[in-house]
Coordinates of C-alpha atoms in Angstrom, one line a residue:
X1441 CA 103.7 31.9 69.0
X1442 CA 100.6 34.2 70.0
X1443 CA 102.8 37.2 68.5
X1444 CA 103.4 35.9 65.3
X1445 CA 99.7 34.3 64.9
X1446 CA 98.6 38.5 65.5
X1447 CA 101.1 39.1 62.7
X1448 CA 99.7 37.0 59.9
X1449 CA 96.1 37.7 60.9
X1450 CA 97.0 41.2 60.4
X1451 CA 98.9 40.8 57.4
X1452 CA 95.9 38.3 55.9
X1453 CA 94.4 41.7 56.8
X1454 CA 96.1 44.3 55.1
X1455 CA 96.2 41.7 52.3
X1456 CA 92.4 41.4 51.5
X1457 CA 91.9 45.1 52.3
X1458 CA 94.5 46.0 49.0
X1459 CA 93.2 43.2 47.1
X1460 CA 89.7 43.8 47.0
X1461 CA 90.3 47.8 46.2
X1462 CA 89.4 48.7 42.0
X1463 CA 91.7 50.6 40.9
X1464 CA 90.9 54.4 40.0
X1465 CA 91.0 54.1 36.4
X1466 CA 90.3 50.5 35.7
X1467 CA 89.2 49.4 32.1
X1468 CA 85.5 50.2 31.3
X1469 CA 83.4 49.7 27.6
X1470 CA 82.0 52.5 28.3
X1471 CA 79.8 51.8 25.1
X1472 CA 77.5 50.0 27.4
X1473 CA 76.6 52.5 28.9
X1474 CA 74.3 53.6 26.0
X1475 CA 70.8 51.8 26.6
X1476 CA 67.9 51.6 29.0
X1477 CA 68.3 51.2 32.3
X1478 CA 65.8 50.3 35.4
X1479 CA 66.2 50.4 39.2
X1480 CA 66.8 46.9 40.8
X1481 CA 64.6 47.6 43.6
X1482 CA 61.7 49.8 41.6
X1483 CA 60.1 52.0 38.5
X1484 CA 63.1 54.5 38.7
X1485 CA 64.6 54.7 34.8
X1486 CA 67.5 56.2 32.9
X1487 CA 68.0 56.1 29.2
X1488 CA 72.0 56.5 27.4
X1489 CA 71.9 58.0 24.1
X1490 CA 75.4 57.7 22.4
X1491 CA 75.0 61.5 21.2
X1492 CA 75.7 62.0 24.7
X1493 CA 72.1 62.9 26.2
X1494 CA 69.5 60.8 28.3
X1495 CA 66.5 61.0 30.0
X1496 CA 65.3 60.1 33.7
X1497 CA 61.8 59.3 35.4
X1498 CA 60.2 57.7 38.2
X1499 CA 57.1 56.4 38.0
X1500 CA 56.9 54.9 41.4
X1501 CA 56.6 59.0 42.0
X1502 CA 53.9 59.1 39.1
X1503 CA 56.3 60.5 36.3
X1504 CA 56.5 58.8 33.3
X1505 CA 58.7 58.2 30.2
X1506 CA 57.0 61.8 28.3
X1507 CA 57.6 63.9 31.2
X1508 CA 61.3 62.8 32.3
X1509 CA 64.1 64.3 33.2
X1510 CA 66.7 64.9 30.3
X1511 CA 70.5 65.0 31.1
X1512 CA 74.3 65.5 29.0
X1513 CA 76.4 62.7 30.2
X1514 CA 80.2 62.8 29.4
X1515 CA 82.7 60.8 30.7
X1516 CA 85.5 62.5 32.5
X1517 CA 88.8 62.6 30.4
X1518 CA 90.8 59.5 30.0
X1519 CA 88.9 58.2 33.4
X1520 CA 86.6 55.1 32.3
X1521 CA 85.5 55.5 35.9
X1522 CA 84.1 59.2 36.3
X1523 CA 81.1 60.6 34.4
X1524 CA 78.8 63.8 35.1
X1525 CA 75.3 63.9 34.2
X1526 CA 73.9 67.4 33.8
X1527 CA 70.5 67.4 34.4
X1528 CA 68.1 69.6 33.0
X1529 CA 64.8 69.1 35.1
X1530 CA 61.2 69.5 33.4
X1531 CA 59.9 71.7 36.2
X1532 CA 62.2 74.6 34.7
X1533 CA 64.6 74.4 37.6
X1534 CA 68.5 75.1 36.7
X1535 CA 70.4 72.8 35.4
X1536 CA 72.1 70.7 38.0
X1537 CA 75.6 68.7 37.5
X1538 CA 75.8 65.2 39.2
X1539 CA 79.4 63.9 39.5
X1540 CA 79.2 60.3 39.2
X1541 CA 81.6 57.0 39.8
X1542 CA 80.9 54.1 37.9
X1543 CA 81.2 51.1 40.5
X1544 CA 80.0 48.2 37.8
X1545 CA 78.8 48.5 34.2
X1546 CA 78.3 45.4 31.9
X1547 CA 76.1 44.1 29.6
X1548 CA 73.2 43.8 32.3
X1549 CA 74.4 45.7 35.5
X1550 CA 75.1 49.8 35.9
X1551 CA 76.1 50.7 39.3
X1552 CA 77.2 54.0 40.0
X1553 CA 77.9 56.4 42.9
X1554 CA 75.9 60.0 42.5
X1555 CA 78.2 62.0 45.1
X1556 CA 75.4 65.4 43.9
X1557 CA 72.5 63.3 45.6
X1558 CA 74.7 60.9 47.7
X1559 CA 73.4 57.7 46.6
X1560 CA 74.3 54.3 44.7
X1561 CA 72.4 53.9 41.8
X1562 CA 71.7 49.8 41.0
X1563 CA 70.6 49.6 37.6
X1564 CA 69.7 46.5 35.0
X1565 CA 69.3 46.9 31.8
X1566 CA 65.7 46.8 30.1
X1567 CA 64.5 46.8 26.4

């Protein structure tokens, strides 16, 4: 009895584990990405333009919207997941690519990984 109670606890396991894992390419509008987009947890911002360039700024650092950050963005092939943002920083620095996986992206939520900087972006969409 204890042997096969182990056995379904770890097959409940394995179960949940594969179930809760997106799949690679999984269906994305990746229309919504174009917009304005804020930092849940402060002033960080990104702007989507559907010719495929952007902006970034944070004023919690005391740069605002006329001095940002402008990037390309491009999604990567047929994968609704993967994008890279090139950035072109105002400080005259080299352009630096970010390769990027989209974790959520709706109407009012952006999430993506930034592999480049190693972070999760959490963005909502402002006006």
């Amino acid at each position: 009895m204890r042997k096969l109670s182990l056995f379904l606890l770890m097959l409940l396991a394995v179960v949940a584990t594969f179930s809760s894992c997106k799949k690679d390419n999984e269906k994305i509008d990746k229309s919504l990405i174009v917009g304005r987009w804020q930092s849940t947890t402060g002033n960080y911002f990104e702007v989507y333009y559907s010719n495929g360039t952007g902006k970034m700024w944070n004023e919690d650092d005391d740069v605002h919207e006329d001095e940002a950050d402008t990037f390309n963005w491009e999604f990567d092939g047929n994968n609704n997941t993967k994008f890279t943002q090139t950035i072109h920083f105002h400080s005259g620095a080299a352009d630096l690519p970010q390769y990027c996986n989209i974790v959520t992206l709706n109407e009012s939520s952006f999430v993506y990984n930034n592999s480049g900087w190693r972070r999760t972006e959490n963005l909502k969409r402002v006006k």
